[in-house]
Short mmCIF file of C-alpha atoms in Angstrom, two decimals:
data_model
loop_
_atom_site.label_atom_id
_atom_site.label_comp_id
_atom_site.label_asym_id
_atom_site.label_seq_id
_atom_site.Cartn_x
_atom_site.Cartn_y
_atom_site.Cartn_z
CA MET A 20 72.11 100.15 94.53
CA PHE A 21 69.42 99.54 91.91
CA LEU A 22 68.92 103.31 91.66
CA ALA A 23 72.68 103.91 91.62
CA ARG A 24 73.10 101.54 88.67
CA LEU A 25 70.35 103.11 86.56
CA PRO A 26 72.35 106.18 85.45
CA MET A 27 75.35 103.94 84.76
CA THR A 28 73.30 102.00 82.21
CA MET A 29 72.25 105.27 80.55
CA ASN A 30 75.58 107.08 80.28
CA GLY A 31 77.00 105.13 77.32
CA VAL A 32 74.06 105.63 74.98
CA LEU A 33 73.54 109.23 76.10
CA MET A 34 77.18 110.16 75.53
CA THR A 35 77.12 108.51 72.09
CA LEU A 36 73.97 110.35 71.03
CA TYR A 37 75.30 113.65 72.40
CA VAL A 38 78.63 113.43 70.58
CA VAL A 39 76.96 112.37 67.30
CA THR A 40 73.96 114.70 67.32
CA GLY A 41 75.04 117.52 69.63
CA LEU A 42 78.66 117.89 68.52
CA GLY A 43 78.26 116.59 64.97
CA ARG A 44 81.00 113.98 65.34
CA GLY A 45 81.02 110.39 64.10
CA TYR A 46 80.38 107.17 65.97
CA GLY A 47 84.12 106.52 66.13
CA ALA A 48 84.66 109.77 68.00
CA ALA A 49 81.77 108.93 70.30
CA GLY A 50 83.22 105.48 70.89
CA LEU A 51 86.55 107.03 71.87
CA VAL A 52 84.92 109.03 74.67
CA GLY A 53 82.91 106.01 75.78
CA ALA A 54 86.02 103.84 75.79
CA GLY A 55 87.78 106.46 77.92
CA VAL A 56 85.02 106.40 80.52
CA THR A 57 85.02 102.59 80.54
CA LEU A 58 88.82 102.47 80.86
CA GLY A 59 88.62 104.93 83.75
CA MET A 60 86.05 102.75 85.53
CA ALA A 61 88.25 99.68 85.06
CA LEU A 62 91.32 101.49 86.43
CA GLY A 63 89.44 103.16 89.26
CA ALA A 64 87.44 100.21 90.59
CA PRO A 65 90.30 98.43 92.44
CA LEU A 66 91.78 101.73 93.64
CA LEU A 67 88.42 102.87 95.02
CA GLY A 68 87.92 99.42 96.55
CA ARG A 69 91.23 99.79 98.38
CA CYS A 70 90.11 103.21 99.61
CA PHE A 71 86.83 101.69 100.88
CA ASP A 72 88.87 99.14 102.83
CA LYS A 73 91.07 101.86 104.33
CA TYR A 74 88.82 104.88 104.85
CA GLY A 75 85.28 103.49 104.86
CA LEU A 76 82.29 104.20 102.68
CA ARG A 77 81.20 107.79 103.28
CA PRO A 78 84.29 109.85 102.33
CA ILE A 79 84.86 107.90 99.11
CA VAL A 80 81.22 108.01 98.01
CA ALA A 81 81.15 111.76 98.72
CA VAL A 82 84.22 112.45 96.56
CA CYS A 83 82.99 110.21 93.74
CA GLY A 84 79.46 111.63 93.84
CA ILE A 85 80.68 115.22 93.61
CA GLY A 86 83.20 114.44 90.86
CA THR A 87 80.71 112.51 88.71
CA THR A 88 78.01 115.16 89.12
CA VAL A 89 80.39 117.95 88.08
CA PHE A 90 81.52 115.98 85.01
CA TRP A 91 78.05 115.27 83.62
CA ILE A 92 76.74 118.78 84.31
CA ALA A 93 79.81 120.28 82.62
CA ALA A 94 79.91 117.77 79.72
CA PRO A 95 77.41 119.55 77.42
CA HIS A 96 79.43 122.79 77.76
CA LEU A 97 82.81 121.27 76.82
CA PRO A 98 84.31 121.01 73.32
CA TYR A 99 84.93 117.50 72.05
CA GLU A 100 88.68 117.61 72.71
CA ALA A 101 88.17 118.53 76.37
CA LEU A 102 85.46 115.90 76.73
CA ALA A 103 87.79 113.20 75.41
CA ALA A 104 90.60 114.41 77.68
CA VAL A 105 88.59 114.18 80.91
CA ALA A 106 86.79 110.91 80.05
CA VAL A 107 89.31 108.64 81.80
CA PRO A 108 89.50 110.60 85.11
CA ALA A 109 85.72 110.98 85.06
CA GLY A 110 85.36 107.21 84.73
CA MET A 111 87.78 106.68 87.61
CA LEU A 112 85.56 108.81 89.87
CA SER A 113 82.37 106.87 89.12
CA VAL A 114 80.79 105.38 92.24
CA PRO A 115 81.54 101.63 91.94
CA ALA A 116 77.95 100.63 92.62
CA GLY A 117 78.50 97.02 91.53
CA SER A 118 81.43 96.18 93.79
CA LEU A 119 79.93 98.25 96.61
CA ALA A 120 76.64 96.32 96.42
CA ARG A 121 78.51 93.03 96.64
CA GLN A 122 80.48 94.24 99.68
CA VAL A 123 77.28 95.27 101.45
CA LEU A 124 75.66 91.91 100.72
CA ALA A 125 78.71 90.06 102.03
CA ALA A 126 78.49 92.10 105.24
CA LEU A 127 74.72 91.81 105.80
CA VAL A 128 73.82 88.34 104.56
CA PRO A 129 74.73 85.08 106.35
CA ALA A 130 77.16 82.88 104.43
CA GLY A 131 74.55 80.23 103.74
CA GLU A 132 72.29 82.77 102.02
CA LEU A 133 74.91 84.50 99.87
CA ARG A 134 74.13 82.52 96.70
CA ALA A 135 70.53 83.74 96.80
CA ALA A 136 71.62 87.30 97.62
CA TYR A 137 74.17 87.50 94.82
CA SER A 138 71.67 86.00 92.39
CA LEU A 139 69.13 88.63 93.39
CA ASP A 140 71.77 91.32 92.86
CA THR A 141 72.49 89.99 89.37
CA ILE A 142 68.76 89.96 88.59
CA SER A 143 68.68 93.60 89.71
CA ILE A 144 71.45 94.38 87.21
CA GLU A 145 69.42 92.80 84.40
CA ALA A 146 66.43 94.93 85.39
CA THR A 147 68.48 98.13 85.22
CA PHE A 148 69.65 97.25 81.71
CA MET A 149 66.04 96.67 80.68
CA ILE A 150 65.01 100.11 82.00
CA GLY A 151 68.03 102.42 81.88
CA PRO A 152 69.02 102.65 78.19
CA ALA A 153 65.40 102.94 77.03
CA ALA A 154 64.71 105.68 79.58
CA GLY A 155 67.87 107.52 78.53
CA ILE A 156 66.97 107.41 74.84
CA ALA A 157 63.44 108.62 75.59
CA ALA A 158 64.82 111.54 77.62
CA ILE A 159 67.40 112.73 75.10
CA THR A 160 64.93 112.52 72.21
CA THR A 161 62.27 114.41 74.18
CA PHE A 162 64.47 117.07 75.78
CA SER A 163 67.70 118.75 74.71
CA PRO A 164 71.00 116.84 74.98
CA ALA A 165 72.41 119.48 77.34
CA TRP A 166 69.41 119.20 79.67
CA THR A 167 69.54 115.38 79.60
CA LEU A 168 73.26 115.15 80.42
CA SER A 169 72.86 117.66 83.25
CA ALA A 170 69.89 115.68 84.60
CA LEU A 171 72.04 112.55 84.46
CA GLY A 172 74.65 114.33 86.59
CA VAL A 173 71.99 115.25 89.14
CA LEU A 174 70.83 111.62 89.16
CA PHE A 175 74.39 110.41 89.77
CA GLY A 176 74.77 112.91 92.61
CA GLY A 177 71.40 112.07 94.12
CA THR A 178 72.03 108.33 94.24
CA ALA A 179 75.50 108.91 95.69
CA PHE A 180 73.92 111.07 98.41
CA LEU A 181 71.41 108.31 99.20
CA ILE A 182 74.25 105.80 99.61
CA TRP A 183 76.11 108.29 101.82
CA LEU A 184 72.97 108.88 103.89
CA VAL A 185 72.11 105.21 104.40
CA ASN A 186 75.80 104.33 104.98
CA PRO A 187 75.33 100.54 104.70
CA PRO A 188 77.97 98.35 106.35
CA ILE A 189 80.76 97.02 104.15
CA ARG A 190 82.24 94.78 106.86
CA GLU A 191 80.55 92.08 108.89
CA VAL A 192 79.29 93.17 112.31
CA VAL A 193 80.31 90.59 114.93
CA ALA A 194 78.97 90.17 118.45
CA ASP A 195 82.42 90.15 120.04
CA PRO A 196 84.52 92.56 117.96
CA VAL A 197 88.28 92.19 117.97
CA ALA A 198 91.01 94.05 116.19
CA PRO A 199 90.81 93.25 112.48
CA GLY A 200 94.54 92.58 112.28
CA PRO A 201 97.01 93.91 109.73
CA ARG A 202 96.09 94.21 106.09
CA PRO A 203 97.28 91.01 104.36
CA ARG A 204 99.97 91.43 101.76
CA LEU A 205 98.89 91.48 98.13
CA ARG A 206 100.76 88.29 97.28
CA SER A 207 99.03 86.42 100.10
CA TRP A 208 95.53 86.81 98.61
CA LEU A 209 95.96 87.70 94.93
CA THR A 210 96.73 84.07 94.15
CA GLY A 211 96.51 82.04 90.98
CA ARG A 212 93.04 80.85 91.99
CA LEU A 213 91.71 84.38 92.36
CA LEU A 214 93.36 85.47 89.11
CA ALA A 215 91.77 82.47 87.41
CA THR A 216 88.37 83.53 88.74
CA LEU A 217 88.89 87.04 87.38
CA MET A 218 89.92 85.71 83.97
CA ILE A 219 86.82 83.54 83.78
CA ALA A 220 84.74 86.61 84.63
CA ALA A 221 86.42 88.58 81.83
CA GLY A 222 85.72 85.73 79.42
CA ALA A 223 82.06 85.61 80.45
CA LEU A 224 81.56 89.34 79.78
CA PHE A 225 83.36 88.95 76.44
CA VAL A 226 80.75 86.32 75.53
CA LEU A 227 77.82 88.44 76.69
CA VAL A 228 78.75 91.67 74.91
CA GLY A 229 79.75 89.72 71.79
CA THR A 230 76.43 87.87 71.78
CA GLU A 231 74.50 91.12 72.04
CA LEU A 232 76.48 92.69 69.19
CA ALA A 233 76.07 89.63 66.95
CA THR A 234 72.33 89.56 67.72
CA LEU A 235 71.91 93.18 66.64
CA ALA A 236 73.97 92.55 63.50
CA ALA A 237 71.90 89.46 62.59
CA LEU A 238 68.60 91.28 63.07
CA ARG A 239 69.85 94.22 60.99
CA ALA A 240 71.16 91.96 58.20
CA ASN A 241 67.83 90.13 58.00
CA GLY A 242 65.74 93.31 58.08
CA ASP A 243 64.27 92.55 61.49
CA LEU A 244 65.52 95.53 63.52
CA GLY A 245 61.95 96.20 64.61
CA ALA A 246 62.05 93.02 66.70
CA THR A 247 65.20 94.08 68.58
CA GLY A 248 63.37 95.23 71.71
CA LEU A 249 61.44 91.97 72.05
CA VAL A 250 64.52 89.82 71.44
CA ILE A 251 66.60 91.72 74.02
CA ALA A 252 63.71 91.56 76.52
CA VAL A 253 63.46 87.78 76.14
CA MET A 254 67.25 87.47 76.58
CA CYS A 255 67.06 89.48 79.82
CA ALA A 256 64.05 87.48 81.02
CA ALA A 257 65.93 84.22 80.42
CA SER A 258 68.88 85.53 82.43
CA ILE A 259 66.56 86.57 85.26
CA LEU A 260 64.95 83.11 85.28
CA GLY A 261 68.37 81.49 85.42
CA GLY A 262 69.34 83.76 88.31
CA ILE A 263 66.19 82.81 90.24
CA VAL A 264 66.93 79.09 89.83
CA HIS A 265 70.60 79.56 90.74
CA GLY A 266 69.66 81.43 93.90
CA ALA A 267 66.93 79.00 94.92
CA VAL A 268 68.88 75.73 94.70
CA LYS A 269 71.04 74.63 97.61
CA ARG A 270 73.91 73.60 95.36
CA SER A 271 74.69 74.95 91.90
CA LEU A 272 77.31 74.41 89.24
CA PRO A 273 80.71 76.06 89.84
CA GLN A 274 81.74 79.21 88.03
CA GLY A 275 84.03 77.46 85.55
CA VAL A 276 81.39 74.99 84.39
CA LEU A 277 78.77 77.73 84.05
CA MET A 278 81.17 79.83 81.98
CA LEU A 279 82.02 76.85 79.75
CA LEU A 280 78.34 76.15 79.05
CA LEU A 281 77.63 79.85 78.49
CA ALA A 282 80.30 80.04 75.80
CA LEU A 283 79.66 76.71 74.09
CA LEU A 284 75.91 77.28 73.79
CA VAL A 285 76.39 80.56 71.90
CA VAL A 286 78.81 79.22 69.27
CA PRO A 287 76.19 77.49 67.05
CA VAL A 288 73.50 80.20 67.43
CA GLY A 289 74.39 81.71 64.05
CA LEU A 290 73.18 78.56 62.29
CA ALA A 291 69.60 79.57 63.16
CA ASP A 292 69.71 83.37 62.93
CA GLN A 293 66.51 83.76 60.88
CA PRO A 294 63.64 84.26 61.13
CA TRP A 295 63.95 86.52 64.15
CA TRP A 296 61.72 84.42 66.40
CA LEU A 297 63.92 81.37 65.84
CA LEU A 298 67.01 83.42 66.72
CA MET A 299 65.24 84.56 69.89
CA LEU A 300 64.49 80.96 70.87
CA VAL A 301 68.01 79.63 70.30
CA LEU A 302 69.44 82.49 72.38
CA ILE A 303 67.45 81.43 75.46
CA PRO A 304 69.72 78.54 76.61
CA THR A 305 72.91 80.62 76.74
CA ASN A 306 71.12 83.52 78.43
CA LEU A 307 69.74 81.21 81.11
CA LEU A 308 73.36 80.88 82.26
CA CYS A 309 74.16 84.61 82.23
CA ALA A 310 73.04 85.62 85.73
CA PRO A 311 74.20 82.34 87.35
CA THR A 312 77.71 82.79 85.91
CA LEU A 313 77.99 86.35 87.21
CA ALA A 314 76.58 85.40 90.62
CA ALA A 315 78.95 82.43 90.91
CA THR A 316 81.85 84.75 90.11
CA THR A 317 80.93 87.02 93.00
CA GLU A 318 80.51 84.04 95.33
CA THR A 319 84.00 82.80 94.48
CA VAL A 320 85.69 86.19 94.88
CA SER A 321 83.90 86.80 98.19
CA ARG A 322 84.95 83.39 99.49
CA ILE A 323 88.61 83.66 98.47
CA ALA A 324 89.37 87.28 99.41
CA PRO A 325 90.00 88.09 103.11
CA PRO A 326 87.49 90.55 104.62
CA GLN A 327 90.20 93.22 105.11
CA VAL A 328 90.73 93.49 101.33
CA ARG A 329 87.25 92.63 100.07
CA GLY A 330 86.72 96.10 98.60
CA GLU A 331 89.87 95.87 96.51
CA ALA A 332 89.03 92.31 95.44
CA MET A 333 85.53 93.34 94.34
CA GLY A 334 87.11 96.26 92.50
CA LEU A 335 89.39 93.86 90.65
CA GLN A 336 86.30 91.86 89.71
CA ASP A 337 84.75 95.01 88.26
CA ALA A 338 87.95 95.75 86.36
CA SER A 339 88.07 92.23 84.90
CA THR A 340 84.48 92.40 83.69
CA ARG A 341 85.07 95.78 82.07
CA LEU A 342 88.15 94.32 80.39
CA GLY A 343 85.95 91.62 78.90
CA LEU A 344 83.45 94.24 77.74
CA ALA A 345 86.18 96.40 76.22
CA LEU A 346 87.66 93.46 74.27
CA GLY A 347 84.41 91.85 73.19
CA SER A 348 82.93 94.64 71.07
CA PRO A 349 85.89 95.30 68.72
CA VAL A 350 86.88 91.64 68.35
CA VAL A 351 83.38 90.37 67.58
CA GLY A 352 82.70 93.46 65.47
CA PHE A 353 85.81 92.69 63.39
CA ALA A 354 84.62 89.12 62.88
CA ILE A 355 81.19 90.34 61.77
CA ASP A 356 82.61 92.99 59.41
CA HIS A 357 84.88 90.45 57.70
CA SER A 358 82.47 87.51 57.55
CA SER A 359 78.86 87.47 58.76
CA PRO A 360 76.78 87.83 61.96
CA ALA A 361 76.76 84.01 62.24
CA TRP A 362 80.53 84.05 62.70
CA GLY A 363 80.05 86.82 65.29
CA PHE A 364 78.29 84.34 67.59
CA ALA A 365 81.13 81.84 67.10
CA ALA A 366 83.72 84.57 67.79
CA ALA A 367 81.90 85.56 70.98
CA GLY A 368 81.90 82.02 72.37
CA LEU A 369 85.39 80.99 71.25
CA GLY A 370 86.96 84.32 72.23
CA GLY A 371 85.48 84.10 75.71
CA LEU A 372 86.80 80.57 76.09
CA LEU A 373 90.24 81.73 74.99
CA ILE A 374 90.36 84.45 77.64
CA ALA A 375 89.08 82.10 80.34
CA SER A 376 91.17 79.08 79.29
CA ALA A 377 93.98 79.72 81.77
CA GLY A 378 91.40 80.24 84.50
CA LEU A 379 89.60 77.02 83.62
CA LEU A 380 92.89 75.12 83.77
CA HIS A 381 93.66 76.48 87.25
CA ARG A 382 90.15 76.12 88.60
CA ARG A 383 91.07 73.10 90.78
CA THR A 384 93.92 74.90 92.55
CA PRO A 385 93.38 74.72 96.33
CA GLU A 386 92.10 77.87 97.97
CA PRO A 387 94.80 80.01 99.60
CA ALA A 388 95.58 79.60 103.26
CA ALA A 389 94.93 82.45 105.63
CA ASP A 390 97.61 85.07 106.06
CA PRO A 391 100.14 83.49 108.47
CA ALA A 392 101.14 86.78 110.12
CA PRO A 393 98.50 86.75 112.93
CA ALA A 394 99.14 83.11 113.72
CA LEU A 395 102.92 83.63 113.87
CA ALA A 396 102.46 86.64 116.13
CA ALA A 397 100.28 84.62 118.51
CA ALA A 398 102.80 81.77 118.60
CA ALA A 399 105.64 84.16 119.35
CA ALA A 400 103.68 85.66 122.24
CA GLY A 401 103.37 82.25 123.90
CA PRO A 402 100.68 81.16 126.39
CA GLU A 403 99.03 83.82 128.54
#
């Protein structure tokens, strides 16, 4: 899954550079294609998750792997209009490596070890973001854009084939298997508590993408763009450290509290945005909570959703995080354009809290009861 996520962290920057340098278009046009791919991923994640639940892993990964490979190999040969038109369906066919990884962990890892496993998975995500974009930029500046996009397609296809070959379990293997029972109705598991969890996740990603954008804007405004790599590396390292602690402790803070701290700690960062090393230091506390918040989100979704619909639930989690990403960049960017980078940090924290507010209010709602259908059927059958 680490390898499967690497090309996903490259595709945004590679598509932007290709549209701007290869097709001679502006950043707005490049952003439109990128937004289409992101929208497609958000729409496709729950649908693909439902297909995983119904048909299993191999057929879905095969279809997605072939579709994604064809798109990226064909992309450098398409005019801009065609590229923009197929961006959404191409995004929908992306292998949902994130939700798939969480399903596999839920199936393989004992319940008492899931916090550590999900924390390790989140740390793995941070590592891909430290490696992927830099590797993509190095490739497209060394080789031609057409060659780089085609190579990305081959990488997508290769990692999909590896997943297909390994075929990891996405359901728990029990010693005494019984019939899994009917698929629970949507209304029985998509409850207010689960929706609240998804809203908190969207708010957290709003904060994270907004913080990154405000950081870049502050460094650029202060003439410190050369320190960007070091600042981002320290932010990722802080998140990894937080994930290690979250996974190691026996009991951690709940998702809602972690999200609240994540957002509140970023609001005043703009008061100390120069020199660059001071900005780097004041960003550490909020980034320490990044990986724990994401891991706690996965723990909550995994605990609430029944096993029969876990793929769809994990897909909804992916969709909610992509919604937060899609909202964060333009909203925080608007705040920066019309004020200053310092207000960008405040917009990131307050905007994330606004999205998550309904979720935070419903966080104490009792967890849903199991689907009553099997129990009613057993009662109707009577004693053996």
